[in-house]
Short mmCIF file of C-alpha atoms and ligand atoms in Angstrom, two decimals:
data_model
loop_
_atom_site.label_atom_id
_atom_site.label_comp_id
_atom_site.label_asym_id
_atom_site.label_seq_id
_atom_site.Cartn_x
_atom_site.Cartn_y
_atom_site.Cartn_z
CA UNK A 1 -0.02 0.41 0.40
CA UNK A 2 2.90 2.47 1.43
CA UNK A 3 4.18 2.06 -2.22
CA UNK A 4 1.21 3.07 -3.84
CA UNK A 5 1.26 6.30 -2.07
CA UNK A 6 5.29 6.98 -3.02
CA UNK A 7 5.49 9.66 -5.98
CA UNK A 8 6.91 7.81 -8.69
CA UNK A 9 10.02 9.29 -10.29
CA UNK A 10 12.53 8.79 -13.04
CA UNK A 11 16.08 7.42 -11.86
CA UNK A 12 18.88 9.64 -12.48
CA UNK A 13 20.43 8.32 -16.17
CA UNK A 14 24.06 8.41 -17.26
CA UNK A 15 25.02 10.59 -20.00
CA UNK A 16 26.61 8.78 -23.34
CA UNK A 17 28.19 10.20 -26.12
CA UNK A 18 27.01 10.78 -30.08
CA UNK A 19 29.37 7.40 -30.73
CA UNK A 20 32.19 6.17 -29.86
CA UNK A 21 35.68 4.16 -31.47
CA UNK A 22 38.14 2.60 -32.04
CA UNK A 23 41.60 4.53 -30.75
CA UNK A 24 44.10 1.53 -30.80
CA UNK A 25 44.16 -2.17 -31.95
CA UNK A 26 48.06 -4.03 -30.83
CA UNK A 27 48.84 -7.66 -31.44
CA UNK A 28 50.62 -10.11 -28.97
CA UNK A 29 52.28 -12.69 -30.92
CA UNK A 30 53.84 -16.03 -28.96
CA UNK A 31 57.09 -16.60 -29.82
CA UNK A 32 57.20 -20.09 -30.80
CA UNK A 33 56.55 -20.73 -34.07
CA UNK A 34 54.84 -23.61 -35.88
CA UNK A 35 55.05 -25.15 -38.78
CA UNK A 36 52.75 -27.64 -41.00
CA UNK A 37 55.21 -30.86 -40.67
CA UNK A 38 55.66 -31.40 -37.07
CA UNK A 39 51.74 -31.46 -36.45
CA UNK A 40 51.16 -33.07 -39.78
CA UNK A 41 53.71 -36.06 -38.90
CA UNK A 42 50.63 -36.69 -35.62
CA UNK A 43 47.05 -36.58 -37.61
CA UNK A 44 48.99 -38.55 -40.70
CA UNK A 45 48.13 -35.38 -42.87
CA UNK A 46 51.21 -33.00 -45.07
CA UNK A 47 52.34 -29.86 -45.07
CA UNK A 48 50.63 -29.52 -49.36
CA UNK A 49 47.01 -30.91 -47.96
CA UNK A 50 47.00 -28.26 -44.61
CA UNK A 51 47.37 -25.40 -46.66
CA UNK A 52 45.03 -26.52 -49.54
CA UNK A 53 42.56 -26.78 -47.07
CA UNK A 54 42.96 -24.02 -44.85
CA UNK A 55 45.46 -22.13 -46.18
CA UNK A 56 47.76 -22.19 -43.61
CA UNK A 57 51.08 -22.45 -43.63
CA UNK A 58 51.93 -21.73 -39.66
CA UNK A 59 50.69 -20.74 -36.54
CA UNK A 60 52.45 -19.94 -33.21
CA UNK A 61 51.54 -21.55 -29.89
CA UNK A 62 52.20 -19.91 -26.53
CA UNK A 63 55.13 -21.53 -24.65
CA UNK A 64 54.51 -22.05 -20.69
CA UNK A 65 55.49 -18.15 -19.41
CA UNK A 66 52.80 -17.34 -22.35
CA UNK A 67 49.47 -17.88 -20.23
CA UNK A 68 46.38 -16.24 -21.45
CA UNK A 69 47.05 -13.15 -18.22
CA UNK A 70 50.01 -12.67 -19.77
CA UNK A 71 49.22 -12.27 -23.61
CA UNK A 72 45.99 -10.64 -23.29
CA UNK A 73 47.69 -8.23 -21.06
CA UNK A 74 50.96 -7.58 -23.52
CA UNK A 75 48.42 -7.15 -26.30
CA UNK A 76 46.11 -4.39 -23.87
CA UNK A 77 48.74 -3.29 -22.36
CA UNK A 78 50.36 -1.58 -27.05
CA UNK A 79 47.10 -1.41 -27.62
CA UNK A 80 46.52 1.98 -24.00
CA UNK A 81 50.10 2.59 -25.42
CA UNK A 82 49.14 3.14 -28.51
CA UNK A 83 45.65 5.25 -27.96
CA UNK A 84 47.49 7.05 -25.41
CA UNK A 85 44.75 5.94 -22.48
CA UNK A 86 46.68 5.69 -19.06
CA UNK A 87 45.42 2.26 -17.01
CA UNK A 88 43.82 4.49 -14.61
CA UNK A 89 41.10 6.05 -17.50
CA UNK A 90 39.90 2.90 -17.84
CA UNK A 91 36.31 2.40 -17.30
CA UNK A 92 35.97 -1.39 -18.94
CA UNK A 93 37.86 -4.06 -19.36
CA UNK A 94 36.03 -6.83 -21.63
CA UNK A 95 38.01 -10.13 -21.74
CA UNK A 96 37.20 -11.84 -25.58
CA UNK A 97 37.92 -15.89 -24.60
CA UNK A 98 36.58 -19.36 -25.29
CA UNK A 99 39.86 -21.76 -24.05
CA UNK A 100 39.95 -19.69 -20.52
CA UNK A 101 41.21 -23.73 -18.42
CA UNK A 102 42.83 -21.48 -15.72
CA UNK A 103 41.79 -21.76 -11.62
CA UNK A 104 40.26 -18.48 -11.88
CA UNK A 105 37.00 -18.13 -12.48
CA UNK A 106 37.08 -15.26 -14.58
CA UNK A 107 40.44 -14.39 -16.35
CA UNK A 108 38.81 -9.89 -16.85
CA UNK A 109 39.15 -9.26 -13.79
CA UNK A 110 42.79 -10.86 -13.39
CA UNK A 111 43.99 -8.49 -17.56
CA UNK A 112 42.74 -5.34 -15.18
CA UNK A 113 44.89 -6.17 -12.07
CA UNK A 114 48.19 -6.98 -14.38
CA UNK A 115 46.85 -3.43 -16.85
CA UNK A 116 46.85 -1.48 -13.12
CA UNK A 117 42.85 -0.27 -14.67
CA UNK A 118 42.24 0.18 -11.32
CA UNK A 119 38.46 1.76 -11.61
CA UNK A 120 37.77 -0.62 -13.89
CA UNK A 121 34.87 -2.92 -14.32
CA UNK A 122 35.86 -6.93 -15.43
CA UNK A 123 34.22 -9.58 -17.47
CA UNK A 124 34.71 -12.30 -19.18
CA UNK A 125 32.28 -12.92 -22.49
CA UNK A 126 32.06 -15.84 -24.25
CA UNK A 127 30.65 -16.19 -28.33
CA UNK A 128 33.44 -18.00 -29.14
CA UNK A 129 34.99 -16.78 -32.30
CA UNK A 130 32.71 -14.16 -32.87
CA UNK A 131 33.42 -12.59 -29.26
CA UNK A 132 35.37 -9.96 -31.32
CA UNK A 133 32.30 -8.71 -32.86
CA UNK A 134 30.05 -9.11 -29.36
CA UNK A 135 32.41 -7.50 -27.27
CA UNK A 136 32.96 -4.76 -29.45
CA UNK A 137 29.37 -4.18 -30.15
CA UNK A 138 28.81 -4.49 -26.08
CA UNK A 139 31.58 -2.21 -24.95
CA UNK A 140 30.21 0.49 -27.99
CA UNK A 141 26.60 0.49 -25.95
CA UNK A 142 28.61 1.24 -22.69
CA UNK A 143 30.81 3.84 -24.13
CA UNK A 144 27.06 5.86 -26.09
CA UNK A 145 25.09 5.13 -23.24
CA UNK A 146 27.07 6.72 -20.53
CA UNK A 147 28.34 3.83 -18.15
CA UNK A 148 32.25 3.82 -19.62
CA UNK A 149 34.62 5.88 -20.81
CA UNK A 150 37.26 3.99 -22.32
CA UNK A 151 37.24 0.01 -22.49
CA UNK A 152 39.17 -2.58 -23.25
CA UNK A 153 38.03 -4.21 -25.41
CA UNK A 154 40.45 -8.09 -25.39
CA UNK A 155 40.35 -11.25 -27.36
CA UNK A 156 42.93 -13.85 -26.37
CA UNK A 157 43.19 -17.66 -26.83
CA UNK A 158 45.22 -20.06 -25.83
CA UNK A 159 43.75 -22.88 -27.92
CA UNK A 160 47.13 -24.45 -27.31
CA UNK A 161 45.05 -25.75 -23.69
CA UNK A 162 42.07 -27.17 -25.47
CA UNK A 163 43.15 -28.06 -29.02
CA UNK A 164 44.10 -32.72 -29.25
CA UNK A 165 47.23 -32.18 -31.02
CA UNK A 166 46.35 -35.52 -32.52
CA UNK A 167 42.63 -34.70 -33.25
CA UNK A 168 43.19 -35.19 -37.49
CA UNK A 169 40.21 -32.89 -37.89
CA UNK A 170 41.11 -30.01 -35.11
CA UNK A 171 44.99 -29.78 -34.30
CA UNK A 172 46.12 -28.05 -37.82
CA UNK A 173 44.17 -25.38 -38.06
CA UNK A 174 44.31 -23.75 -34.61
CA UNK A 175 46.94 -21.46 -32.56
CA UNK A 176 47.21 -19.03 -29.67
CA UNK A 177 47.43 -15.29 -29.47
CA UNK A 178 45.37 -12.35 -27.81
CA UNK A 179 44.36 -9.20 -29.57
CA UNK A 180 43.42 -5.79 -28.10
CA UNK A 181 41.71 -2.27 -28.83
CA UNK A 182 40.74 0.55 -26.83
CA UNK A 183 37.24 1.99 -27.61
CA UNK A 184 36.92 5.66 -26.72
CA UNK A 185 33.83 8.62 -27.05
CA UNK A 186 33.56 10.26 -30.02
CA UNK A 187 31.51 12.98 -31.53
CA UNK A 188 30.72 10.66 -34.58
CA UNK A 189 29.60 6.49 -35.57
CA UNK A 190 33.08 5.46 -36.06
CA UNK A 191 31.58 1.94 -34.33
CA UNK A 192 28.52 0.61 -37.16
CA UNK A 193 25.60 -1.30 -35.52
CA UNK A 194 26.26 -4.72 -34.95
CA UNK A 195 24.18 -7.38 -36.31
CA UNK A 196 24.03 -10.37 -34.94
CA UNK A 197 22.70 -14.22 -34.17
CA UNK A 198 22.72 -16.97 -32.52
CA UNK A 199 21.16 -20.90 -33.38
CA UNK A 200 22.28 -23.41 -30.68
CA UNK A 201 20.60 -25.94 -32.26
CA UNK A 202 23.87 -26.17 -34.41
CA UNK A 203 26.57 -26.33 -31.17
CA UNK A 204 27.53 -30.77 -30.80
CA UNK A 205 28.61 -29.07 -34.47
CA UNK A 206 31.92 -27.33 -32.58
CA UNK A 207 31.92 -29.55 -28.72
CA UNK A 208 33.93 -30.09 -25.82
CA UNK A 209 34.41 -33.67 -25.09
CA UNK A 210 34.26 -35.27 -21.34
CA UNK A 211 38.26 -34.45 -21.27
CA UNK A 212 37.64 -30.67 -22.27
CA UNK A 213 39.02 -31.08 -25.68
CA UNK A 214 37.19 -29.13 -28.72
CA UNK A 215 36.06 -31.44 -30.87
CA UNK A 216 34.71 -29.88 -34.61
CA UNK A 217 32.87 -31.81 -37.62
CA UNK A 218 34.78 -30.10 -39.91
CA UNK A 219 32.83 -30.18 -43.36
CA UNK A 220 29.43 -29.35 -41.70
CA UNK A 221 30.38 -25.99 -39.87
CA UNK A 222 32.60 -24.65 -42.68
CA UNK A 223 28.76 -25.66 -45.11
CA UNK A 224 27.50 -23.32 -41.90
CA UNK A 225 30.05 -20.89 -41.93
CA UNK A 226 29.99 -20.29 -46.41
CA UNK A 227 26.24 -20.04 -46.32
CA UNK A 228 26.09 -17.46 -43.77
CA UNK A 229 29.02 -14.78 -44.00
CA UNK A 230 28.19 -13.70 -46.78
CA UNK A 231 24.84 -12.45 -45.76
CA UNK A 232 25.89 -10.92 -42.24
CA UNK A 233 28.02 -9.32 -43.99
CA UNK A 234 25.50 -7.68 -46.58
CA UNK A 235 23.17 -6.92 -43.59
CA UNK A 236 26.04 -5.48 -41.33
CA UNK A 237 26.67 -3.08 -44.64
CA UNK A 238 22.99 -2.21 -45.06
CA UNK A 239 23.03 -1.04 -41.16
CA UNK A 240 25.68 1.39 -41.42
CA UNK A 241 24.45 2.38 -44.28
CA UNK A 242 27.36 1.90 -47.14
CA UNK A 243 28.53 -1.08 -50.28
CA UNK A 244 31.09 -2.61 -50.01
CA UNK A 245 33.08 -0.37 -52.71
CA UNK A 246 32.48 1.96 -49.78
CA UNK A 247 34.94 -0.78 -48.13
CA UNK A 248 38.70 0.04 -47.27
CA UNK A 249 39.24 -3.11 -45.70
CA UNK A 250 37.70 -6.84 -45.05
CA UNK A 251 38.12 -8.55 -42.03
CA UNK A 252 36.49 -11.29 -40.85
CA UNK A 253 37.81 -14.22 -38.70
CA UNK A 254 40.26 -15.98 -39.69
CA UNK A 255 38.75 -19.50 -39.50
CA UNK A 256 40.19 -21.24 -43.08
CA UNK A 257 41.44 -19.16 -46.50
CA UNK A 258 38.77 -21.16 -48.19
CA UNK A 259 35.97 -19.14 -46.19
CA UNK A 260 37.44 -16.02 -46.49
CA UNK A 261 38.04 -16.46 -49.81
CA UNK A 262 34.47 -17.96 -50.99
CA UNK A 263 33.20 -14.85 -48.95
CA UNK A 264 35.55 -11.85 -50.04
CA UNK A 265 34.33 -13.35 -54.02
CA UNK A 266 31.02 -12.78 -53.07
CA UNK A 267 30.58 -10.15 -51.85
CA UNK A 268 32.22 -8.22 -55.24
CA UNK A 269 34.99 -6.65 -53.39
CA UNK A 270 36.84 -4.31 -55.53
CA UNK A 271 40.77 -4.60 -55.52
CA UNK A 272 40.86 -2.20 -53.10
CA UNK A 273 39.36 -3.31 -50.83
CA UNK A 274 42.17 -5.13 -48.72
CA UNK A 275 41.08 -8.08 -47.70
CA UNK A 276 43.08 -10.11 -44.42
CA UNK A 277 44.62 -13.07 -44.76
CA UNK A 278 46.69 -13.03 -41.03
CA UNK A 279 45.01 -17.09 -40.97
CA UNK A 280 48.73 -18.18 -43.02
CA UNK A 281 50.89 -17.22 -40.40
CA UNK A 282 48.81 -17.06 -37.85
CA UNK A 283 46.33 -20.22 -37.49
CA UNK A 284 43.37 -19.53 -36.78
CA UNK A 285 43.07 -18.12 -32.93
CA UNK A 286 39.30 -17.33 -31.82
CA UNK A 287 38.11 -14.24 -30.45
CA UNK A 288 41.88 -12.99 -31.14
CA UNK A 289 41.32 -13.75 -35.18
CA UNK A 290 39.65 -10.24 -35.81
CA UNK A 291 42.43 -7.71 -33.58
CA UNK A 292 45.24 -9.53 -34.56
CA UNK A 293 44.21 -9.98 -37.97
CA UNK A 294 43.30 -5.92 -38.18
CA UNK A 295 46.64 -5.26 -35.69
CA UNK A 296 48.13 -7.12 -39.41
CA UNK A 297 46.53 -4.19 -41.58
CA UNK A 298 48.72 -1.03 -40.66
CA UNK A 299 48.31 2.20 -42.50
CA UNK A 300 44.73 1.62 -43.15
CA UNK A 301 42.35 3.89 -42.77
CA UNK A 302 37.96 4.19 -43.88
CA UNK A 303 35.87 1.47 -43.30
CA UNK A 304 36.33 -1.83 -42.70
CA UNK A 305 34.02 -4.59 -42.49
CA UNK A 306 34.40 -7.57 -39.04
CA UNK A 307 32.53 -10.65 -39.13
CA UNK A 308 32.58 -13.35 -36.52
CA UNK A 309 31.60 -16.76 -36.46
CA UNK A 310 32.08 -20.31 -34.58
CA UNK A 311 31.27 -22.35 -31.97
CA UNK A 312 27.54 -21.37 -30.36
CA UNK A 313 26.43 -21.57 -32.98
CA UNK A 314 27.00 -17.45 -32.87
CA UNK A 315 27.91 -14.92 -35.16
CA UNK A 316 28.46 -11.01 -35.74
CA UNK A 317 29.48 -8.39 -38.12
CA UNK A 318 29.71 -4.41 -38.11
CA UNK A 319 31.76 -2.12 -39.55
CA UNK A 320 33.81 -0.01 -38.14
CA UNK A 321 36.20 3.19 -39.03
CA UNK A 322 39.89 1.92 -38.81
CA UNK A 323 42.05 3.07 -36.07
N1 COA B 1 44.90 -34.80 -42.98
C1 COA B 1 44.34 -35.30 -44.52
N2 COA B 1 44.21 -35.44 -44.99
C2 COA B 1 42.68 -34.89 -43.82
C3 COA B 1 42.53 -34.54 -42.58
C4 COA B 1 44.29 -34.37 -42.68
N3 COA B 1 43.82 -33.41 -40.81
N4 COA B 1 41.65 -34.62 -42.07
C5 COA B 1 41.28 -34.99 -43.00
N5 COA B 1 41.45 -35.92 -44.23
C6 COA B 1 40.54 -36.28 -45.30
C7 COA B 1 40.03 -37.03 -44.73
O1 COA B 1 40.33 -38.27 -44.87
C8 COA B 1 39.04 -36.78 -47.01
O2 COA B 1 39.19 -37.74 -47.17
P1 COA B 1 39.19 -39.38 -48.13
O3 COA B 1 38.01 -37.24 -49.31
O4 COA B 1 40.26 -40.03 -48.99
O5 COA B 1 37.45 -39.36 -47.42
C9 COA B 1 39.52 -35.95 -46.85
O6 COA B 1 40.59 -35.07 -46.22
C10 COA B 1 38.46 -34.71 -46.87
O7 COA B 1 38.44 -34.90 -45.29
P2 COA B 1 37.00 -33.36 -44.82
O8 COA B 1 37.03 -34.20 -43.27
O9 COA B 1 35.94 -33.83 -46.04
O10 COA B 1 37.89 -32.27 -44.19
P3 COA B 1 37.79 -31.18 -45.30
O11 COA B 1 37.87 -30.59 -46.83
O12 COA B 1 35.97 -30.42 -44.40
O13 COA B 1 39.16 -29.79 -45.31
C11 COA B 1 38.54 -28.29 -42.94
C12 COA B 1 38.98 -30.39 -42.73
C13 COA B 1 38.78 -28.57 -41.13
C14 COA B 1 39.64 -27.98 -43.17
C15 COA B 1 37.84 -27.61 -43.02
O14 COA B 1 36.14 -28.92 -42.91
C16 COA B 1 37.33 -26.64 -42.45
O15 COA B 1 38.04 -25.72 -42.20
N6 COA B 1 36.08 -26.48 -41.88
C17 COA B 1 35.44 -24.98 -41.21
C18 COA B 1 36.60 -25.23 -39.85
C19 COA B 1 36.24 -24.12 -39.40
O16 COA B 1 36.05 -23.23 -39.96
N7 COA B 1 35.97 -23.53 -38.08
C20 COA B 1 36.23 -22.68 -37.52
C21 COA B 1 35.13 -22.82 -36.20
S1 COA B 1 35.31 -21.66 -35.18
#
């Protein structure tokens, strides 16, 4: 009864910003480069087969001292330095990952602590290989809505911890590493609207077994990805109000070079569009692949189309202005 007598009044809202933008991007690549031969020997494969079926020539593997937090922190601190943002001024640290296996419940707070981002909220975001577009949409909403000013977003994977080195379907595909961006307020909208979704009915296609290893129905995942990615990409372009001809770069999740090439062809990208092919020397680094591929395209200015997809099944895409 008392409640109905109390005058309802609106709560004070956060004060946001008209837009947000990526201020900087950076990558951490583990020291050890592993070529195809060493992997092929364990799975009755060959360098030729691996190059032909997925375009990978080598990938990086983390050494014992290169754990998930160390790699995420290295990429994030480089990105903060590139943006000229003091860790103390960071409002939120988001870590997109699917391979965290340490004793801590979440890695975000550990990364924030290692960065010295003592004022920041910190959390993990689990959307597998769609993790970067998902986390980017979250960071953009936090800044525009006024819940954060500077957000550090890291995609980090230590796939070595979740891949069975004798699994013929996955051992050659994945690599370790981290990529990070710093997002801050902007008077213009430099992170376009996200187009995203999920289909849990396909979760069996990429799943963990009882031992915690990632198992993948490769051909089915390949067919699913090539069937959804071009349309997802077109919808992200439409949502941003630009066409493929306006793009400076196309930076899809680095899952397989054949998926990247098929999508670039379906979108009829002109020769002026730089297509990220970081997979050739980095493998598939899950949620880290998009920021790592972005960092590998220096001196690119203008709009870039990002597309992530993978386990979940989850997918997401948006157009961003390159930092
Ligand atoms: N080395 C050598 N030969 C292999 C092999 C390997 N590691 N794995 C499978 N083969 C053989 C198979 O035995 C089969 O031989 P056959 O034709 O004599 O029967 C042939 O290669 C084709 O097997 P298939 O399983 O259909 O392979 P594929 O052509 O689909 O390539 C992938 C396998 C994993 C590269 C591919 O399915 C793929 O990239 N899928 C998508 C993965 C992806 O994007 N994952 C990311 C999610 S984030």
